[in-house]
């Protein structure tokens, strides 16, 4: 499983550089192996079913948005269950989590919420003089997110 996750992370990183949507390794491969698939035929059958899904994708487009709304509400409720796991009494953890949740909802964009949580996490650690607890890559990602926000705002002016 470690090799699959490593391949998944590399593919996602390289795909992002070229502007593609997220690439991901499908867990169907692991499920097929767990169920006894030991040859390449398991992967071929999985690929054929994915091709069938491509043909049937326009049918899914016929389903109106209001028909899928109940499923999205249930997903939202299940996601809210994770809020119990946030240490709300820990300021360093609560503020980034709060801004992530609020901005995801207000901006209709998960990426903006995650970006804001990165930025606020770094800011809070720096202000509280705990900057060494943050990995340098997180500072770099936060700087890029902040630059993205500034450029996006300037383009709208």
JSON list of C-alpha atoms in Angstrom, two decimals:
[
{"chain": "A", "resi": 1, "resn": "UNK", "atom": "CA", "xyz": [0.00, 0.00, 0.00]},
{"chain": "A", "resi": 2, "resn": "UNK", "atom": "CA", "xyz": [2.94, 2.37, 0.67]},
{"chain": "A", "resi": 3, "resn": "UNK", "atom": "CA", "xyz": [4.07, 2.07, -2.95]},
{"chain": "A", "resi": 4, "resn": "UNK", "atom": "CA", "xyz": [0.57, 2.86, -4.21]},
{"chain": "A", "resi": 5, "resn": "UNK", "atom": "CA", "xyz": [0.29, 5.92, -1.97]},
{"chain": "A", "resi": 6, "resn": "UNK", "atom": "CA", "xyz": [3.74, 7.10, -3.04]},
{"chain": "A", "resi": 7, "resn": "UNK", "atom": "CA", "xyz": [2.79, 6.69, -6.70]},
{"chain": "A", "resi": 8, "resn": "UNK", "atom": "CA", "xyz": [-0.45, 8.54, -6.00]},
{"chain": "A", "resi": 9, "resn": "UNK", "atom": "CA", "xyz": [1.35, 11.47, -4.36]},
{"chain": "A", "resi": 10, "resn": "UNK", "atom": "CA", "xyz": [3.91, 11.73, -7.16]},
{"chain": "A", "resi": 11, "resn": "UNK", "atom": "CA", "xyz": [1.19, 11.60, -9.85]},
{"chain": "A", "resi": 12, "resn": "UNK", "atom": "CA", "xyz": [-0.84, 14.29, -8.07]},
{"chain": "A", "resi": 13, "resn": "UNK", "atom": "CA", "xyz": [2.20, 16.57, -7.72]},
{"chain": "A", "resi": 14, "resn": "UNK", "atom": "CA", "xyz": [3.29, 16.17, -11.34]},
{"chain": "A", "resi": 15, "resn": "UNK", "atom": "CA", "xyz": [-0.29, 16.51, -12.58]},
{"chain": "A", "resi": 16, "resn": "UNK", "atom": "CA", "xyz": [-0.68, 19.77, -10.66]},
{"chain": "A", "resi": 17, "resn": "UNK", "atom": "CA", "xyz": [2.43, 21.20, -12.32]},
{"chain": "A", "resi": 18, "resn": "UNK", "atom": "CA", "xyz": [0.84, 20.59, -15.72]},
{"chain": "A", "resi": 19, "resn": "UNK", "atom": "CA", "xyz": [-2.53, 22.00, -14.66]},
{"chain": "A", "resi": 20, "resn": "UNK", "atom": "CA", "xyz": [-4.52, 18.78, -14.74]},
{"chain": "A", "resi": 21, "resn": "UNK", "atom": "CA", "xyz": [-7.22, 17.86, -12.31]},
{"chain": "A", "resi": 22, "resn": "UNK", "atom": "CA", "xyz": [-6.21, 15.64, -9.42]},
{"chain": "A", "resi": 23, "resn": "UNK", "atom": "CA", "xyz": [-4.95, 12.24, -10.39]},
{"chain": "A", "resi": 24, "resn": "UNK", "atom": "CA", "xyz": [-5.42, 9.42, -7.95]},
{"chain": "A", "resi": 25, "resn": "UNK", "atom": "CA", "xyz": [-4.76, 5.75, -7.58]},
{"chain": "A", "resi": 26, "resn": "UNK", "atom": "CA", "xyz": [-7.98, 3.86, -7.24]},
{"chain": "A", "resi": 27, "resn": "UNK", "atom": "CA", "xyz": [-8.46, 1.60, -4.25]},
{"chain": "A", "resi": 28, "resn": "UNK", "atom": "CA", "xyz": [-10.26, -0.83, -6.54]},
{"chain": "A", "resi": 29, "resn": "UNK", "atom": "CA", "xyz": [-6.84, -2.33, -7.24]},
{"chain": "A", "resi": 30, "resn": "UNK", "atom": "CA", "xyz": [-6.32, -3.12, -3.56]},
{"chain": "A", "resi": 31, "resn": "UNK", "atom": "CA", "xyz": [-9.89, -4.40, -3.27]},
{"chain": "A", "resi": 32, "resn": "UNK", "atom": "CA", "xyz": [-9.33, -6.70, -6.26]},
{"chain": "A", "resi": 33, "resn": "UNK", "atom": "CA", "xyz": [-6.16, -8.09, -4.74]},
{"chain": "A", "resi": 34, "resn": "UNK", "atom": "CA", "xyz": [-7.87, -8.59, -1.39]},
{"chain": "A", "resi": 35, "resn": "UNK", "atom": "CA", "xyz": [-10.63, -10.54, -3.12]},
{"chain": "A", "resi": 36, "resn": "UNK", "atom": "CA", "xyz": [-8.11, -12.88, -4.73]},
{"chain": "A", "resi": 37, "resn": "UNK", "atom": "CA", "xyz": [-7.19, -11.21, -8.01]},
{"chain": "A", "resi": 38, "resn": "UNK", "atom": "CA", "xyz": [-3.56, -12.11, -8.59]},
{"chain": "A", "resi": 39, "resn": "UNK", "atom": "CA", "xyz": [-3.08, -11.48, -12.31]},
{"chain": "A", "resi": 40, "resn": "UNK", "atom": "CA", "xyz": [-3.21, -8.48, -14.57]},
{"chain": "A", "resi": 41, "resn": "UNK", "atom": "CA", "xyz": [-6.69, -9.56, -15.62]},
{"chain": "A", "resi": 42, "resn": "UNK", "atom": "CA", "xyz": [-8.04, -7.93, -12.45]},
{"chain": "A", "resi": 43, "resn": "UNK", "atom": "CA", "xyz": [-6.71, -4.56, -13.58]},
{"chain": "A", "resi": 44, "resn": "UNK", "atom": "CA", "xyz": [-8.02, -5.09, -17.12]},
{"chain": "A", "resi": 45, "resn": "UNK", "atom": "CA", "xyz": [-11.54, -5.81, -15.84]},
{"chain": "A", "resi": 46, "resn": "UNK", "atom": "CA", "xyz": [-11.38, -2.72, -13.61]},
{"chain": "A", "resi": 47, "resn": "UNK", "atom": "CA", "xyz": [-10.22, -0.63, -16.58]},
{"chain": "A", "resi": 48, "resn": "UNK", "atom": "CA", "xyz": [-13.08, -1.95, -18.73]},
{"chain": "A", "resi": 49, "resn": "UNK", "atom": "CA", "xyz": [-15.61, -0.94, -16.11]},
{"chain": "A", "resi": 50, "resn": "UNK", "atom": "CA", "xyz": [-14.05, 2.53, -15.94]},
{"chain": "A", "resi": 51, "resn": "UNK", "atom": "CA", "xyz": [-14.42, 2.79, -19.73]},
{"chain": "A", "resi": 52, "resn": "UNK", "atom": "CA", "xyz": [-18.06, 1.80, -19.35]},
{"chain": "A", "resi": 53, "resn": "UNK", "atom": "CA", "xyz": [-18.43, 4.62, -16.82]},
{"chain": "A", "resi": 54, "resn": "UNK", "atom": "CA", "xyz": [-17.11, 7.10, -19.40]},
{"chain": "A", "resi": 55, "resn": "UNK", "atom": "CA", "xyz": [-19.85, 6.04, -21.80]},
{"chain": "A", "resi": 56, "resn": "UNK", "atom": "CA", "xyz": [-22.50, 6.31, -19.08]},
{"chain": "A", "resi": 57, "resn": "UNK", "atom": "CA", "xyz": [-21.27, 9.66, -17.72]},
{"chain": "A", "resi": 58, "resn": "UNK", "atom": "CA", "xyz": [-23.73, 11.73, -19.81]},
{"chain": "A", "resi": 59, "resn": "UNK", "atom": "CA", "xyz": [-26.58, 9.81, -18.19]},
{"chain": "A", "resi": 60, "resn": "UNK", "atom": "CA", "xyz": [-25.38, 11.04, -14.79]},
{"chain": "A", "resi": 61, "resn": "UNK", "atom": "CA", "xyz": [-25.50, 14.57, -16.18]},
{"chain": "A", "resi": 62, "resn": "UNK", "atom": "CA", "xyz": [-29.24, 14.18, -16.74]},
{"chain": "A", "resi": 63, "resn": "UNK", "atom": "CA", "xyz": [-29.82, 13.97, -12.99]},
{"chain": "A", "resi": 64, "resn": "UNK", "atom": "CA", "xyz": [-30.89, 17.45, -11.81]},
{"chain": "A", "resi": 65, "resn": "UNK", "atom": "CA", "xyz": [-28.95, 19.18, -9.04]},
{"chain": "A", "resi": 66, "resn": "UNK", "atom": "CA", "xyz": [-31.91, 19.13, -6.64]},
{"chain": "A", "resi": 67, "resn": "UNK", "atom": "CA", "xyz": [-31.96, 15.33, -6.84]},
{"chain": "A", "resi": 68, "resn": "UNK", "atom": "CA", "xyz": [-28.40, 15.12, -5.51]},
{"chain": "A", "resi": 69, "resn": "UNK", "atom": "CA", "xyz": [-28.87, 17.77, -2.80]},
{"chain": "A", "resi": 70, "resn": "UNK", "atom": "CA", "xyz": [-30.00, 15.29, -0.09]},
{"chain": "A", "resi": 71, "resn": "UNK", "atom": "CA", "xyz": [-26.83, 13.25, -0.60]},
{"chain": "A", "resi": 72, "resn": "UNK", "atom": "CA", "xyz": [-24.72, 16.40, -0.28]},
{"chain": "A", "resi": 73, "resn": "UNK", "atom": "CA", "xyz": [-26.53, 17.35, 2.91]},
{"chain": "A", "resi": 74, "resn": "UNK", "atom": "CA", "xyz": [-25.80, 13.93, 4.39]},
{"chain": "A", "resi": 75, "resn": "UNK", "atom": "CA", "xyz": [-22.13, 14.25, 3.39]},
{"chain": "A", "resi": 76, "resn": "UNK", "atom": "CA", "xyz": [-22.03, 17.68, 5.05]},
{"chain": "A", "resi": 77, "resn": "UNK", "atom": "CA", "xyz": [-23.52, 16.26, 8.24]},
{"chain": "A", "resi": 78, "resn": "UNK", "atom": "CA", "xyz": [-20.96, 13.46, 8.26]},
{"chain": "A", "resi": 79, "resn": "UNK", "atom": "CA", "xyz": [-18.17, 15.98, 7.74]},
{"chain": "A", "resi": 80, "resn": "UNK", "atom": "CA", "xyz": [-19.44, 18.07, 10.65]},
{"chain": "A", "resi": 81, "resn": "UNK", "atom": "CA", "xyz": [-18.85, 15.05, 12.89]},
{"chain": "A", "resi": 82, "resn": "UNK", "atom": "CA", "xyz": [-15.13, 15.66, 12.47]},
{"chain": "A", "resi": 83, "resn": "UNK", "atom": "CA", "xyz": [-15.47, 18.99, 14.29]},
{"chain": "A", "resi": 84, "resn": "UNK", "atom": "CA", "xyz": [-15.67, 17.06, 17.56]},
{"chain": "A", "resi": 85, "resn": "UNK", "atom": "CA", "xyz": [-12.08, 15.95, 17.04]},
{"chain": "A", "resi": 86, "resn": "UNK", "atom": "CA", "xyz": [-10.74, 19.52, 16.87]},
{"chain": "A", "resi": 87, "resn": "UNK", "atom": "CA", "xyz": [-9.14, 20.69, 20.10]},
{"chain": "A", "resi": 88, "resn": "UNK", "atom": "CA", "xyz": [-11.17, 23.90, 20.39]},
{"chain": "A", "resi": 89, "resn": "UNK", "atom": "CA", "xyz": [-9.39, 24.86, 23.61]},
{"chain": "A", "resi": 90, "resn": "UNK", "atom": "CA", "xyz": [-6.04, 24.85, 21.75]},
{"chain": "A", "resi": 91, "resn": "UNK", "atom": "CA", "xyz": [-5.84, 28.27, 20.05]},
{"chain": "A", "resi": 92, "resn": "UNK", "atom": "CA", "xyz": [-3.10, 27.09, 17.66]},
{"chain": "A", "resi": 93, "resn": "UNK", "atom": "CA", "xyz": [-5.39, 24.39, 16.29]},
{"chain": "A", "resi": 94, "resn": "UNK", "atom": "CA", "xyz": [-8.80, 25.99, 16.64]},
{"chain": "A", "resi": 95, "resn": "UNK", "atom": "CA", "xyz": [-8.22, 29.19, 14.64]},
{"chain": "A", "resi": 96, "resn": "UNK", "atom": "CA", "xyz": [-6.91, 27.53, 11.45]},
{"chain": "A", "resi": 97, "resn": "UNK", "atom": "CA", "xyz": [-9.68, 24.92, 11.63]},
{"chain": "A", "resi": 98, "resn": "UNK", "atom": "CA", "xyz": [-12.31, 27.62, 12.12]},
{"chain": "A", "resi": 99, "resn": "UNK", "atom": "CA", "xyz": [-11.11, 29.67, 9.15]},
{"chain": "A", "resi": 100, "resn": "UNK", "atom": "CA", "xyz": [-10.84, 26.56, 6.97]},
{"chain": "A", "resi": 101, "resn": "UNK", "atom": "CA", "xyz": [-14.45, 25.62, 7.67]},
{"chain": "A", "resi": 102, "resn": "UNK", "atom": "CA", "xyz": [-15.82, 29.15, 7.28]},
{"chain": "A", "resi": 103, "resn": "UNK", "atom": "CA", "xyz": [-13.96, 29.95, 4.06]},
{"chain": "A", "resi": 104, "resn": "UNK", "atom": "CA", "xyz": [-14.84, 26.61, 2.48]},
{"chain": "A", "resi": 105, "resn": "UNK", "atom": "CA", "xyz": [-18.51, 27.42, 3.00]},
{"chain": "A", "resi": 106, "resn": "UNK", "atom": "CA", "xyz": [-18.40, 31.14, 2.17]},
{"chain": "A", "resi": 107, "resn": "UNK", "atom": "CA", "xyz": [-16.15, 30.87, -0.91]},
{"chain": "A", "resi": 108, "resn": "UNK", "atom": "CA", "xyz": [-17.66, 27.60, -2.19]},
{"chain": "A", "resi": 109, "resn": "UNK", "atom": "CA", "xyz": [-14.10, 26.38, -2.60]},
{"chain": "A", "resi": 110, "resn": "UNK", "atom": "CA", "xyz": [-12.34, 23.73, -0.54]},
{"chain": "A", "resi": 111, "resn": "UNK", "atom": "CA", "xyz": [-8.93, 24.92, -1.77]},
{"chain": "A", "resi": 112, "resn": "UNK", "atom": "CA", "xyz": [-9.47, 28.42, -0.39]},
{"chain": "A", "resi": 113, "resn": "UNK", "atom": "CA", "xyz": [-10.35, 27.01, 3.02]},
{"chain": "A", "resi": 114, "resn": "UNK", "atom": "CA", "xyz": [-7.28, 24.80, 3.11]},
{"chain": "A", "resi": 115, "resn": "UNK", "atom": "CA", "xyz": [-5.08, 27.66, 1.91]},
{"chain": "A", "resi": 116, "resn": "UNK", "atom": "CA", "xyz": [-6.44, 29.98, 4.60]},
{"chain": "A", "resi": 117, "resn": "UNK", "atom": "CA", "xyz": [-5.86, 27.36, 7.28]},
{"chain": "A", "resi": 118, "resn": "UNK", "atom": "CA", "xyz": [-2.22, 26.99, 6.17]},
{"chain": "A", "resi": 119, "resn": "UNK", "atom": "CA", "xyz": [-1.72, 30.75, 6.28]},
{"chain": "A", "resi": 120, "resn": "UNK", "atom": "CA", "xyz": [-3.40, 31.20, 9.68]},
{"chain": "A", "resi": 121, "resn": "UNK", "atom": "CA", "xyz": [-1.51, 28.24, 11.13]},
{"chain": "A", "resi": 122, "resn": "UNK", "atom": "CA", "xyz": [1.83, 29.79, 10.13]},
{"chain": "A", "resi": 123, "resn": "UNK", "atom": "CA", "xyz": [0.81, 33.27, 11.31]},
{"chain": "A", "resi": 124, "resn": "UNK", "atom": "CA", "xyz": [-0.35, 32.05, 14.71]},
{"chain": "A", "resi": 125, "resn": "UNK", "atom": "CA", "xyz": [2.81, 30.03, 15.25]},
{"chain": "A", "resi": 126, "resn": "UNK", "atom": "CA", "xyz": [4.96, 33.03, 14.30]},
{"chain": "A", "resi": 127, "resn": "UNK", "atom": "CA", "xyz": [3.01, 35.46, 16.49]},
{"chain": "A", "resi": 128, "resn": "UNK", "atom": "CA", "xyz": [3.18, 33.08, 19.46]},
{"chain": "A", "resi": 129, "resn": "UNK", "atom": "CA", "xyz": [6.92, 32.58, 18.87]},
{"chain": "A", "resi": 130, "resn": "UNK", "atom": "CA", "xyz": [6.54, 28.91, 18.02]},
{"chain": "A", "resi": 131, "resn": "UNK", "atom": "CA", "xyz": [7.70, 29.32, 14.44]},
{"chain": "A", "resi": 132, "resn": "UNK", "atom": "CA", "xyz": [10.22, 26.49, 14.69]},
{"chain": "A", "resi": 133, "resn": "UNK", "atom": "CA", "xyz": [7.36, 24.01, 15.15]},
{"chain": "A", "resi": 134, "resn": "UNK", "atom": "CA", "xyz": [6.26, 24.62, 11.55]},
{"chain": "A", "resi": 135, "resn": "UNK", "atom": "CA", "xyz": [7.97, 22.76, 8.73]},
{"chain": "A", "resi": 136, "resn": "UNK", "atom": "CA", "xyz": [9.65, 25.03, 6.15]},
{"chain": "A", "resi": 137, "resn": "UNK", "atom": "CA", "xyz": [7.61, 23.46, 3.34]},
{"chain": "A", "resi": 138, "resn": "UNK", "atom": "CA", "xyz": [4.45, 24.67, 5.08]},
{"chain": "A", "resi": 139, "resn": "UNK", "atom": "CA", "xyz": [5.86, 28.20, 5.14]},
{"chain": "A", "resi": 140, "resn": "UNK", "atom": "CA", "xyz": [6.60, 27.92, 1.42]},
{"chain": "A", "resi": 141, "resn": "UNK", "atom": "CA", "xyz": [3.12, 26.60, 0.62]},
{"chain": "A", "resi": 142, "resn": "UNK", "atom": "CA", "xyz": [1.56, 29.36, 2.73]},
{"chain": "A", "resi": 143, "resn": "UNK", "atom": "CA", "xyz": [3.57, 32.01, 0.91]},
{"chain": "A", "resi": 144, "resn": "UNK", "atom": "CA", "xyz": [2.43, 30.62, -2.44]},
{"chain": "A", "resi": 145, "resn": "UNK", "atom": "CA", "xyz": [-1.20, 30.52, -1.27]},
{"chain": "A", "resi": 146, "resn": "UNK", "atom": "CA", "xyz": [-0.92, 34.12, -0.06]},
{"chain": "A", "resi": 147, "resn": "UNK", "atom": "CA", "xyz": [0.60, 35.15, -3.38]},
{"chain": "A", "resi": 148, "resn": "UNK", "atom": "CA", "xyz": [-2.25, 33.37, -5.16]},
{"chain": "A", "resi": 149, "resn": "UNK", "atom": "CA", "xyz": [-4.81, 35.29, -3.08]},
{"chain": "A", "resi": 150, "resn": "UNK", "atom": "CA", "xyz": [-3.08, 38.62, -3.81]},
{"chain": "A", "resi": 151, "resn": "UNK", "atom": "CA", "xyz": [-2.81, 37.98, -7.55]},
{"chain": "A", "resi": 152, "resn": "UNK", "atom": "CA", "xyz": [-6.42, 36.79, -7.74]},
{"chain": "A", "resi": 153, "resn": "UNK", "atom": "CA", "xyz": [-7.60, 39.90, -5.89]},
{"chain": "A", "resi": 154, "resn": "UNK", "atom": "CA", "xyz": [-5.55, 42.19, -8.12]},
{"chain": "A", "resi": 155, "resn": "UNK", "atom": "CA", "xyz": [-6.93, 40.58, -11.27]},
{"chain": "A", "resi": 156, "resn": "UNK", "atom": "CA", "xyz": [-10.46, 41.40, -10.13]},
{"chain": "A", "resi": 157, "resn": "UNK", "atom": "CA", "xyz": [-9.68, 45.09, -9.65]}
]
